[in-house]
Structures are given as structure tokens and as C-alpha cells.
Short mmCIF file of C-alpha atoms and ligand atoms in Angstrom, two decimals:
data_model
loop_
_atom_site.label_atom_id
_atom_site.label_comp_id
_atom_site.label_asym_id
_atom_site.label_seq_id
_atom_site.Cartn_x
_atom_site.Cartn_y
_atom_site.Cartn_z
CA MET A 1 20.66 -37.93 -19.46
CA SER A 2 20.86 -37.28 -15.74
CA GLU A 3 18.03 -35.50 -13.90
CA PRO A 4 18.49 -31.71 -13.56
CA LYS A 5 20.01 -30.90 -10.20
CA GLN A 6 17.51 -29.70 -7.55
CA PHE A 7 18.87 -26.56 -5.95
CA LYS A 8 17.85 -25.40 -2.51
CA LYS A 9 15.45 -22.43 -2.70
CA CYS A 10 17.03 -19.12 -1.69
CA GLN A 11 15.49 -17.32 1.27
CA ALA A 12 15.45 -13.82 2.72
CA ILE A 13 17.49 -13.20 5.87
CA ARG A 14 15.34 -13.56 9.00
CA GLY A 15 14.30 -10.21 10.40
CA THR A 16 14.35 -8.47 7.01
CA THR A 17 11.26 -7.57 4.97
CA ASP A 18 10.48 -7.68 1.25
CA PHE A 19 8.00 -4.93 0.44
CA ALA A 20 5.44 -5.83 -2.24
CA GLN A 21 3.58 -3.01 -4.04
CA ASP A 22 0.60 -2.87 -1.64
CA VAL A 23 2.86 -2.58 1.43
CA LEU A 24 5.25 -0.24 -0.36
CA SER A 25 2.40 2.10 -1.38
CA LYS A 26 1.57 2.54 2.31
CA PHE A 27 5.25 2.85 3.26
CA ASN A 28 5.78 5.62 0.67
CA PHE A 29 2.54 7.37 1.62
CA ILE A 30 3.52 7.45 5.32
CA THR A 31 7.04 8.62 4.47
CA ASP A 32 5.55 11.48 2.40
CA LYS A 33 3.19 12.42 5.24
CA ALA A 34 6.11 12.45 7.70
CA ARG A 35 8.17 14.55 5.29
CA GLN A 36 5.34 17.08 4.86
CA THR A 37 4.94 17.29 8.65
CA ALA A 38 8.70 17.77 9.08
CA LEU A 39 8.66 20.60 6.51
CA LEU A 40 5.72 22.18 8.38
CA TYR A 41 7.98 22.32 11.44
CA GLY A 42 10.85 23.94 9.50
CA CYS A 43 13.07 20.84 9.03
CA GLU A 44 15.66 20.41 6.29
CA GLU A 45 15.97 16.88 4.91
CA ILE A 46 19.27 15.01 4.74
CA ASN A 47 20.17 11.55 3.46
CA LEU A 48 23.24 9.90 4.99
CA PRO A 49 25.03 6.64 4.10
CA VAL A 50 24.16 3.26 5.53
CA LEU A 51 27.87 2.59 6.18
CA GLU A 52 29.57 4.42 9.02
CA ASP A 53 32.70 4.02 11.10
CA THR A 54 31.80 1.70 14.00
CA SER A 55 33.50 3.99 16.51
CA VAL A 56 30.86 6.69 15.88
CA PHE A 57 28.24 4.40 17.43
CA VAL A 58 30.49 2.94 20.12
CA ARG A 59 31.42 6.45 21.34
CA ALA A 60 27.84 7.81 21.06
CA VAL A 61 25.56 4.95 22.07
CA GLY A 62 27.96 3.57 24.70
CA GLU A 63 30.06 0.42 25.05
CA VAL A 64 27.82 -1.24 27.64
CA THR A 65 24.58 -1.09 25.65
CA ASP A 66 22.70 -3.84 23.83
CA ILE A 67 23.22 -2.09 20.50
CA VAL A 68 27.01 -1.96 20.80
CA GLU A 69 27.57 -5.17 22.77
CA LYS A 70 25.28 -7.44 20.79
CA GLN A 71 23.71 -5.84 17.73
CA ILE A 72 26.22 -4.10 15.47
CA PHE A 73 26.36 -5.51 11.93
CA LYS A 74 29.91 -5.19 10.65
CA ALA A 75 30.74 -4.74 6.96
CA VAL A 76 33.81 -6.93 7.29
CA ARG A 77 34.31 -8.71 3.98
CA ALA A 78 33.65 -5.89 1.53
CA VAL A 79 36.35 -3.74 3.05
CA ALA A 80 38.70 -6.42 4.31
CA GLU A 81 41.67 -4.69 2.70
CA SER A 82 41.01 -1.42 4.50
CA LYS A 83 41.76 -1.44 8.20
CA GLN A 84 38.66 0.66 8.93
CA ASP A 85 36.05 -0.86 11.24
CA ILE A 86 32.78 -0.25 9.38
CA ALA A 87 29.22 -0.87 10.58
CA LEU A 88 25.78 -0.88 8.99
CA ARG A 89 24.26 1.95 11.00
CA PRO A 90 22.07 0.78 13.90
CA GLU A 91 20.58 4.25 14.42
CA GLY A 92 20.73 7.76 12.94
CA THR A 93 21.51 10.18 15.77
CA ALA A 94 25.24 9.49 16.12
CA GLN A 95 25.62 9.64 12.36
CA VAL A 96 23.75 12.95 12.02
CA ILE A 97 26.05 14.40 14.68
CA ARG A 98 29.13 13.06 12.83
CA TYR A 99 27.79 14.85 9.72
CA TYR A 100 27.08 18.05 11.72
CA ILE A 101 30.60 18.14 13.14
CA GLU A 102 32.34 17.19 9.89
CA ASN A 103 30.57 19.96 7.99
CA ALA A 104 30.85 22.54 10.82
CA LEU A 105 27.11 23.26 10.50
CA ASN A 106 27.30 25.38 13.66
CA LYS A 107 29.24 27.99 11.64
CA LYS A 108 26.40 28.23 9.10
CA LYS A 109 23.45 28.73 11.51
CA PRO A 110 22.98 28.60 15.29
CA PHE A 111 20.08 26.14 15.02
CA HIS A 112 19.38 23.19 12.69
CA LYS A 113 16.38 20.89 12.52
CA LEU A 114 17.29 17.90 10.34
CA PHE A 115 14.86 15.25 9.08
CA TYR A 116 16.07 11.86 7.79
CA THR A 117 14.64 8.53 6.72
CA GLY A 118 16.26 5.25 5.88
CA PRO A 119 17.13 1.69 6.85
CA MET A 120 18.80 0.84 10.17
CA PHE A 121 20.38 -2.50 11.10
CA ARG A 122 20.51 -4.33 14.42
CA GLY A 123 21.46 -7.94 15.09
CA GLU A 124 18.27 -8.63 17.03
CA ARG A 125 16.56 -11.94 17.68
CA PRO A 126 13.72 -11.37 15.17
CA GLN A 127 10.11 -11.24 16.33
CA LYS A 128 6.99 -9.20 15.54
CA GLY A 129 8.01 -5.53 15.49
CA ARG A 130 11.67 -6.37 16.11
CA LEU A 131 13.65 -6.67 12.91
CA ARG A 132 17.25 -6.80 11.82
CA GLN A 133 16.65 -4.28 9.05
CA PHE A 134 14.04 -1.65 9.81
CA HIS A 135 13.42 1.99 8.90
CA HIS A 136 13.53 5.19 10.89
CA LEU A 137 11.79 8.50 10.39
CA GLY A 138 14.01 10.76 12.46
CA VAL A 139 14.54 14.40 13.39
CA GLU A 140 17.48 15.96 15.23
CA ALA A 141 17.23 19.57 16.46
CA ILE A 142 20.75 20.84 17.06
CA GLY A 143 21.71 24.13 18.77
CA GLY A 144 19.40 26.86 20.06
CA THR A 145 19.14 28.16 23.61
CA ASP A 146 15.52 27.72 24.70
CA THR A 147 15.88 24.02 25.28
CA VAL A 148 12.49 23.53 26.96
CA LEU A 149 10.62 24.99 24.00
CA ILE A 150 12.72 22.95 21.54
CA ASP A 151 12.03 19.76 23.52
CA ALA A 152 8.29 20.49 23.41
CA ASP A 153 8.49 21.23 19.67
CA ILE A 154 10.29 17.94 19.02
CA ILE A 155 7.77 15.92 21.04
CA ALA A 156 4.88 17.72 19.28
CA LEU A 157 6.48 16.97 15.89
CA ALA A 158 6.81 13.26 16.74
CA VAL A 159 3.16 13.12 17.83
CA ASN A 160 1.99 15.03 14.74
CA MET A 161 3.97 12.72 12.45
CA LEU A 162 2.22 9.74 14.04
CA ASP A 163 -1.17 11.49 13.70
CA ALA A 164 -0.45 12.06 10.00
CA SER A 165 0.59 8.40 9.67
CA GLY A 166 -2.77 7.18 10.94
CA VAL A 167 -1.51 6.02 14.36
CA LYS A 168 -4.45 6.72 16.65
CA ASN A 169 -3.87 4.93 19.94
CA LYS A 170 -0.67 6.27 21.51
CA THR A 171 0.77 7.56 24.79
CA VAL A 172 3.81 9.78 25.33
CA LYS A 173 5.92 8.61 28.28
CA LEU A 174 8.22 11.27 29.67
CA ASN A 175 11.13 11.49 32.10
CA SER A 176 14.20 13.57 32.81
CA LEU A 177 17.62 12.03 33.43
CA GLY A 178 18.95 15.46 34.34
CA CYS A 179 22.35 16.95 33.48
CA HIS A 180 25.59 14.95 33.56
CA ALA A 181 25.96 15.38 37.36
CA ASP A 182 22.32 14.28 37.88
CA LYS A 183 22.87 11.23 35.72
CA VAL A 184 25.92 10.30 37.80
CA ARG A 185 23.73 10.70 40.93
CA LEU A 186 20.97 8.57 39.38
CA THR A 187 23.56 5.90 38.53
CA GLU A 188 24.95 5.91 42.07
CA ASN A 189 21.42 5.78 43.58
CA LEU A 190 20.66 2.83 41.39
CA LYS A 191 23.90 1.04 42.29
CA THR A 192 23.08 1.40 45.99
CA ALA A 193 19.45 0.35 45.51
CA LEU A 194 20.47 -2.76 43.54
CA ALA A 195 23.22 -3.88 45.92
CA PRO A 196 20.92 -6.07 48.10
CA TYR A 197 19.69 -7.95 44.98
CA LYS A 198 23.10 -9.14 43.73
CA ASP A 199 22.17 -12.81 44.02
CA GLU A 200 18.89 -12.38 42.13
CA LEU A 201 19.95 -10.34 39.10
CA CYS A 202 20.70 -12.06 35.79
CA PRO A 203 24.43 -12.48 34.92
CA ASP A 204 24.26 -9.58 32.40
CA CYS A 205 22.78 -7.24 35.01
CA LEU A 206 25.29 -8.32 37.61
CA ARG A 207 27.97 -7.03 35.24
CA ARG A 208 25.88 -3.95 34.32
CA VAL A 209 25.56 -2.91 38.00
CA LEU A 210 29.32 -2.35 37.95
CA THR A 211 29.77 -1.00 34.42
CA ASN A 212 26.50 0.80 33.52
CA PRO A 213 23.72 0.43 36.13
CA LEU A 214 21.17 2.40 34.04
CA ARG A 215 21.07 -0.48 31.57
CA VAL A 216 19.69 -2.78 34.30
CA ILE A 217 16.45 -0.82 33.95
CA ASP A 218 16.08 -1.95 30.30
CA CYS A 219 16.69 -5.64 31.11
CA LYS A 220 14.02 -7.92 29.66
CA GLU A 221 14.56 -10.74 32.23
CA LYS A 222 11.43 -11.25 34.38
CA LYS A 223 13.27 -11.33 37.73
CA CYS A 224 15.29 -8.17 36.94
CA ARG A 225 12.09 -6.40 35.83
CA GLU A 226 10.41 -7.28 39.16
CA ILE A 227 13.37 -5.96 41.14
CA ILE A 228 13.43 -2.70 39.17
CA LYS A 229 9.67 -2.13 39.43
CA ALA A 230 9.86 -2.50 43.22
CA LEU A 231 12.58 0.21 43.54
CA ASP A 232 11.51 3.56 44.85
CA PHE A 233 13.20 6.27 42.84
CA LYS A 234 11.60 9.22 41.16
CA ASP A 235 13.22 12.59 40.58
CA SER A 236 15.50 12.79 43.63
CA HIS A 237 18.54 12.74 41.30
CA LEU A 238 17.55 16.04 39.63
CA CYS A 239 19.32 19.30 40.56
CA VAL A 240 17.20 22.44 41.07
CA LYS A 241 17.82 23.72 37.53
CA CYS A 242 16.99 20.41 35.80
CA LYS A 243 13.92 19.88 37.97
CA ASP A 244 12.72 23.39 37.13
CA GLU A 245 13.29 22.80 33.40
CA PHE A 246 11.44 19.50 33.53
CA ASP A 247 8.48 21.20 35.24
CA LYS A 248 8.55 23.94 32.58
CA LEU A 249 8.55 21.33 29.80
CA LYS A 250 5.51 19.60 31.30
CA ASN A 251 3.73 22.98 31.44
CA VAL A 252 4.53 23.79 27.80
CA LEU A 253 3.24 20.35 26.74
CA ARG A 254 0.03 20.90 28.71
CA SER A 255 -0.40 24.34 27.08
CA ILE A 256 -0.16 22.82 23.58
CA GLU A 257 -2.40 19.92 24.61
CA ILE A 258 0.14 17.12 24.18
CA ALA A 259 -0.91 14.48 26.70
CA PHE A 260 1.93 12.65 28.47
CA GLU A 261 2.59 10.27 31.36
CA TYR A 262 5.53 10.78 33.72
CA ASP A 263 7.52 7.52 33.84
CA PRO A 264 10.48 7.53 36.26
CA PHE A 265 11.59 4.14 34.89
CA LEU A 266 12.12 5.49 31.40
CA VAL A 267 15.90 5.81 30.93
CA ARG A 268 16.33 4.70 27.28
CA GLY A 269 18.80 2.06 26.12
CA LEU A 270 21.36 4.45 24.61
CA ASP A 271 23.96 6.23 26.75
CA TYR A 272 23.99 9.64 25.05
CA TYR A 273 20.83 11.02 26.67
CA THR A 274 20.75 13.81 29.24
CA ASN A 275 17.66 15.61 30.62
CA THR A 276 14.46 14.96 28.62
CA VAL A 277 13.76 11.41 27.44
CA PHE A 278 10.50 10.21 25.92
CA GLU A 279 8.95 7.18 24.30
CA ILE A 280 5.67 6.95 22.40
CA VAL A 281 3.98 3.63 23.03
CA SER A 282 0.85 2.06 21.62
CA SER A 283 -1.20 -0.70 23.21
CA ASP A 284 -2.05 -1.84 19.65
CA LEU A 285 1.53 -3.10 19.28
CA GLY A 286 1.91 -5.93 21.78
CA SER A 287 5.18 -6.54 23.62
CA GLN A 288 7.35 -4.30 21.40
CA ASP A 289 5.12 -1.33 22.15
CA ALA A 290 7.40 1.66 21.40
CA VAL A 291 6.47 3.21 18.09
CA GLY A 292 9.03 5.98 18.54
CA ALA A 293 11.43 7.45 21.05
CA GLY A 294 13.90 10.21 21.63
CA GLY A 295 15.36 12.75 23.96
CA ARG A 296 17.97 15.38 24.64
CA TYR A 297 21.68 14.64 24.31
CA ASN A 298 23.55 17.78 25.35
CA ASN A 299 27.02 16.20 25.59
CA LEU A 300 27.09 14.04 22.47
CA ILE A 301 28.45 16.65 20.06
CA SER A 302 31.41 17.48 22.33
CA ASN A 303 31.95 13.78 23.12
CA LEU A 304 32.32 13.14 19.37
CA GLY A 305 34.92 15.90 19.08
CA GLY A 306 32.64 18.81 18.15
CA PRO A 307 31.72 22.07 19.89
CA ASN A 308 29.71 22.16 23.12
CA ILE A 309 26.23 22.42 21.57
CA PRO A 310 22.97 20.95 22.92
CA ALA A 311 20.64 18.80 20.82
CA VAL A 312 17.44 16.80 21.00
CA GLY A 313 15.69 14.44 18.59
CA PHE A 314 13.60 11.37 18.01
CA ALA A 315 13.13 8.43 15.68
CA LEU A 316 9.91 6.64 14.78
CA GLY A 317 9.94 2.98 13.73
CA MET A 318 8.38 2.75 10.30
CA GLU A 319 7.56 -0.97 10.47
CA ARG A 320 5.80 -0.54 13.82
CA ILE A 321 3.82 2.43 12.40
CA MET A 322 2.79 0.20 9.49
CA LEU A 323 1.55 -2.48 11.91
CA ILE A 324 -0.93 -0.10 13.57
CA SER A 325 -1.64 2.66 11.04
CA LYS A 326 -5.32 3.01 10.26
CA LEU A 327 -4.62 4.63 6.86
CA LYS A 328 -6.09 3.07 3.73
CA VAL A 329 -3.80 3.79 0.80
CA ALA A 330 -4.89 3.53 -2.84
CA GLN A 331 -2.83 1.25 -5.07
CA PRO A 332 -1.35 2.65 -8.30
CA VAL A 333 -3.35 1.75 -11.44
CA ILE A 334 -2.37 2.59 -15.01
CA ASP A 335 -4.64 5.01 -16.94
CA ILE A 336 -5.23 2.86 -20.00
CA TYR A 337 -4.62 -0.69 -21.26
CA VAL A 338 -3.97 -1.25 -24.95
CA ALA A 339 -5.55 -4.54 -26.10
CA GLY A 340 -5.76 -6.59 -29.34
CA HIS A 341 -6.23 -10.12 -30.65
CA ASN A 342 -3.29 -12.32 -29.60
CA ASP A 343 -0.18 -11.00 -31.41
CA ASN A 344 -2.06 -9.13 -34.14
CA TYR A 345 -0.76 -5.58 -34.71
CA ILE A 346 1.54 -6.01 -31.71
CA ASN A 347 4.03 -3.42 -33.02
CA GLU A 348 1.24 -0.90 -33.70
CA ARG A 349 -0.10 -1.51 -30.20
CA TYR A 350 3.35 -1.03 -28.70
CA ALA A 351 3.78 2.21 -30.70
CA LEU A 352 0.45 3.44 -29.26
CA VAL A 353 1.56 2.56 -25.70
CA LYS A 354 4.80 4.44 -26.30
CA PHE A 355 2.91 7.48 -27.68
CA LEU A 356 0.56 7.56 -24.67
CA ARG A 357 3.46 7.33 -22.19
CA ASN A 358 5.31 10.13 -24.00
CA GLU A 359 2.19 12.27 -23.51
CA GLY A 360 2.26 11.59 -19.76
CA VAL A 361 -0.51 8.98 -19.70
CA SER A 362 0.37 5.73 -17.93
CA ALA A 363 -0.27 2.85 -20.31
CA ASP A 364 0.53 -0.82 -20.70
CA MET A 365 -0.40 -3.82 -22.84
CA ASP A 366 -0.43 -7.62 -22.98
CA TYR A 367 2.96 -9.33 -23.32
CA CYS A 368 1.61 -12.90 -23.26
CA SER A 369 -0.16 -13.26 -26.66
CA ARG A 370 -3.51 -13.76 -24.89
CA SER A 371 -6.96 -13.55 -26.48
CA LEU A 372 -8.83 -10.23 -26.45
CA LYS A 373 -11.24 -11.64 -23.85
CA ALA A 374 -8.37 -12.66 -21.56
CA GLN A 375 -6.80 -9.23 -21.96
CA PHE A 376 -10.07 -7.53 -20.95
CA ARG A 377 -10.29 -9.80 -17.91
CA ALA A 378 -6.71 -8.93 -16.92
CA ALA A 379 -7.43 -5.19 -17.24
CA GLN A 380 -10.62 -5.51 -15.20
CA LYS A 381 -8.79 -7.43 -12.48
CA GLN A 382 -6.38 -4.51 -12.12
CA ASP A 383 -9.26 -1.97 -11.98
CA ILE A 384 -8.04 -0.24 -15.14
CA LYS A 385 -10.73 2.22 -16.17
CA TYR A 386 -10.03 2.57 -19.92
CA ILE A 387 -9.06 0.15 -22.67
CA ALA A 388 -7.90 1.00 -26.18
CA VAL A 389 -8.44 -1.77 -28.78
CA LEU A 390 -6.42 -2.04 -31.98
CA GLY A 391 -7.78 -4.74 -34.35
CA ASP A 392 -8.56 -5.14 -38.07
CA ASP A 393 -11.49 -2.66 -38.07
CA GLU A 394 -9.57 -0.03 -36.19
CA ILE A 395 -6.46 -0.33 -38.36
CA LYS A 396 -8.63 -0.07 -41.52
CA ALA A 397 -10.44 3.01 -40.15
CA GLY A 398 -7.20 4.54 -38.92
CA LYS A 399 -8.82 4.89 -35.47
CA ILE A 400 -8.71 3.23 -32.03
CA MET A 401 -11.65 1.78 -30.09
CA PHE A 402 -11.72 3.64 -26.79
CA ARG A 403 -13.76 1.85 -24.12
CA ASP A 404 -14.83 3.34 -20.80
CA MET A 405 -15.00 0.28 -18.51
CA MET A 406 -17.10 2.03 -15.88
CA ASN A 407 -20.13 2.63 -18.13
CA SER A 408 -19.25 0.12 -20.90
CA LYS A 409 -19.46 2.87 -23.54
CA GLN A 410 -17.11 2.78 -26.48
CA GLU A 411 -16.28 5.06 -29.40
CA MET A 412 -13.78 5.28 -32.26
CA LEU A 413 -11.19 8.01 -31.58
CA ASP A 414 -7.78 8.96 -32.89
CA LYS A 415 -4.81 8.94 -30.52
CA VAL A 416 -4.82 12.70 -29.91
CA GLU A 417 -8.52 12.56 -28.98
CA ILE A 418 -7.73 9.73 -26.52
CA ILE A 419 -5.11 11.90 -24.81
CA LYS A 420 -7.59 14.82 -24.57
CA ARG A 421 -10.26 12.51 -23.18
CA LEU A 422 -7.96 10.99 -20.53
CA ILE A 423 -6.60 14.35 -19.45
CA SER A 424 -10.14 15.73 -19.06
CA PHE A 425 -11.05 12.70 -16.85
CA LYS A 426 -8.07 13.21 -14.48
P1 LIG B 501 15.43 3.65 19.43
O1 LIG B 501 14.49 3.62 20.59
O2 LIG B 501 16.53 2.67 19.45
O3 LIG B 501 16.01 5.12 19.37
O4 LIG B 501 14.63 3.48 18.07
C1 LIG B 501 13.52 4.30 17.77
C2 LIG B 501 12.35 3.45 17.31
O5 LIG B 501 12.76 2.59 16.26
C3 LIG B 501 11.76 2.53 18.35
O6 LIG B 501 10.86 3.20 19.19
C4 LIG B 501 11.08 1.49 17.49
O7 LIG B 501 9.81 1.96 17.07
C5 LIG B 501 11.99 1.40 16.28
N1 LIG B 501 12.89 0.24 16.39
C6 LIG B 501 14.00 0.13 17.15
N2 LIG B 501 14.57 -1.07 16.99
C7 LIG B 501 13.80 -1.75 16.12
C8 LIG B 501 13.86 -3.07 15.54
N3 LIG B 501 14.86 -3.92 15.81
N4 LIG B 501 12.88 -3.43 14.66
C9 LIG B 501 11.87 -2.59 14.34
N5 LIG B 501 11.78 -1.33 14.85
C10 LIG B 501 12.72 -0.92 15.73
C11 LIG B 501 16.96 5.52 18.47
O8 LIG B 501 17.38 4.86 17.58
C12 LIG B 501 17.41 6.96 18.71
N6 LIG B 501 18.38 7.28 17.64
C13 LIG B 501 16.25 7.91 18.70
C14 LIG B 501 16.68 9.34 18.87
C15 LIG B 501 16.81 10.25 17.88
N7 LIG B 501 17.06 9.90 20.00
C16 LIG B 501 17.40 11.14 19.75
N8 LIG B 501 17.29 11.37 18.47
#
């Protein structure tokens, strides 16, 4: 007989993460904390699909951006027969706005604060903190008139979510791009300032200077970074109104004791922003130091075919939070382990497990025909506090041996007494 064929081991896609129980416990705990914080701030939660029409992101994020030019994952094969161009969402803002417009949420209330969580996909070159599938905790505040106060509320919510997630070491970086006219001015200023450096910029930036000069500021190439850092531009692009609003925002943040640093080089890598932009960075993270980011996008809703309504929001990167969170999260442990000798009374043991579970007590048993000693060792290894033993003596007495592993005491009880005992211990 020929040797069995050796198959190549399957592997996860680079830049994706498998979450084992210990990591997932922390992930779920942080998500719950973020959810509770969002509810504290009056958010409603929504859950939107992973699949979205590609044009939503192209129109919102911008054609000359890394996300659209290089990172969109297309769902080509699965929908080959439909002519629709479908993407795995790279971010949540554009999608939330598509949902807002489609459901005419502006007709229901003048102001919405929407919280969402879920996986996002970007065709990145994977490295620490930069994944192809990652998760966002996001909030979008849509509508309202007192934009300065809403901006401050959104920044405070992002900071509070990070506090609740155990992220200690963090800095809020803040800037204002100004209104549409200011942004055009900023773009023109930048074009003029970069003109003398044409021969030194990388080929991508050379193209960006003509098509979308703001994106030169995000370039990761060393030479381009040096050129940008040496430029002298601060808030000269801001009109009187936008400058006044930015000053007001800084004052509100000071009054609620949210520390921030003004960073004129912060422009964000997505085109939809106007006015306030912010990023929360942590020196605990290394080169990919942004743990979250956001800003105002007053023209996005109308650009996607909706009414002229302002909005602001943010998204936190779950995987980056997990890298630096100081939280210690307890692992789930079952309440009681039902043990016996090898396969003896296996059906009776299983019936007991089933009874306990029906009564709301988490219970499990051995499925490997191991000795009683090995079963005790397995229970101890999992930190299970109580063991129920069903053997000859117990079956004869019509009782169960209930053992408290913390003080090594044991007593014969019936199953109803076990339930009462476990409930009183909880
Ligand atoms: P973003 O800056 O692209 O903004 O993403 C927000 C956060 O997601 C980042 O600060 C980072 O922590 C995390 N993140 C981004 N890309 C990756 C990646 N490849 N791997 C791991 N984590 C990553 C947005 O997406 C905007 N939608 C934020 C926003 C909401 N603006 C207004 N509302």
C-alpha cells in the first residue's frame, strides 16, 4: 500500500488574527466597556454589514488616498454574476452615512449619536499594529447645531472609552483643517510650499502634489517626511469663523480637563474631513502609534447624496488597544466538574451534567475515559472550584459526592442540594 499523501498545512492569511479564549475574553471585556461608555454618552448601537458598494468608500474617503488606491479588498468571486462592485469595508464612517441617508434618519430626529463595532479590512503590508483584518470601536455624531460642543463631547467620549479599556499612556493631537474654502487654501499653500522640492519627493508624492497635496503629509518615505517637517505652515489657512471655532473647541476641552497637543501637521489620511481632526497616540505602541482617530466631516452627507447635515466621529483600533491595555481580565471557568471512574456510570454522569446546566449552573465532564485521578487533575488545572463524583458508593446511596476543591471538604448531597449550594456560593 502506498504511503498516505502528505498535505501542506493550511495557514491563516497574513495580517489576520485568530483569537483564542484568553485574548477573546479581553476583547469582549473591552468591547463591553466601550459599549457601556457609549451608552453613558447617549449613543444608540448599530450593526452594519461587512460588504458594501465600493463606490461608497471611493466617494467618501477619496480616490487619491492609500485606502482607495491600494487597500480595498474586493469581493469579486462571490458576486461575479452581479455587476455590482463590492468591497469588504475598510472603515465605518462612509457606511454609517450611507445607512443614515438610506433610512432618512434626519426625518426621525435632528441629532443622532451612533456607536458601532466590527471588523474592517485593508490590504496593508502586515506588521505589528497594522493588520489586514482589524476591529473598530466607532461613534458618529450626526446633525446638531452646536458643533464645537459636539466635537468636544466626541473627543471626550473617545478618551473615556480608552480610559475604560485600560489604556493609560495617551495623548490627543488636535488640528483644524477649516471649512471647504480653508481646505482649498491649505491645499494651495501646500502645493506652493512643495514646488521647490519636486526633485526630492518620492514618485507617489510627485503625483500627489498635483492630485491631492494633503496626502503628501501622510507619506511614510523618510525624505518626504523631512521635507514636510521643515515646512512652515500653521493655521494661516483658517478663515475667521473656523479659527474662532477652533479656539472655542480648545477652551471647552480645557474646561473639561481633556489634555491635547496642537499639531498643525495632522491632516488625516481620508479626504472627507473638514474643521476638527484629532488622533490619539500612545508611546507604548511603537511606530504605528495611533490608537484612535477622528474628526468632523461636514460635507460628506451631501457628497453621498444626502441632505446638508454636519457630522463628527471617531474610531478606535481594537487590536492596538489590546496591545497596550493594562486590564487583567478573568478567564471563564465552569462552576462544577462531574467526575467518575473511567466510563463507569457515564450516562448517569451526563444526565447530571444536563440537569445542572438546565438549572443555570455551568457544568462539564470527562469525555476521554480517564481515571478519576486524571479527571481531578484536569479540573484542578482549569481552576474549577467544585467537583461532583458519581461512583459505585454514590449510585448505591442515591447521592453525589460534592467536593469543595478550595478547602478539600466533601459531603454526600442530592442534586437539588448541590444546586442550592452552588447558587449560595455565587
Ligand atoms: P483611521 O485612522 O483609518 O480612521 O482608523 C482608526 C483607527 O483604527 C486607527 O487610529 C488605528 O488605531 C486603527 N487602524 C487603522 N488601520 C489599521 C490596521 N491596518 N490595523 C490595525 N489597526 C488599524 C477611520 O477609519 C475613520 N473612519 C475614523 C473616523 C470615524 N473619523 C470620523 N469618524
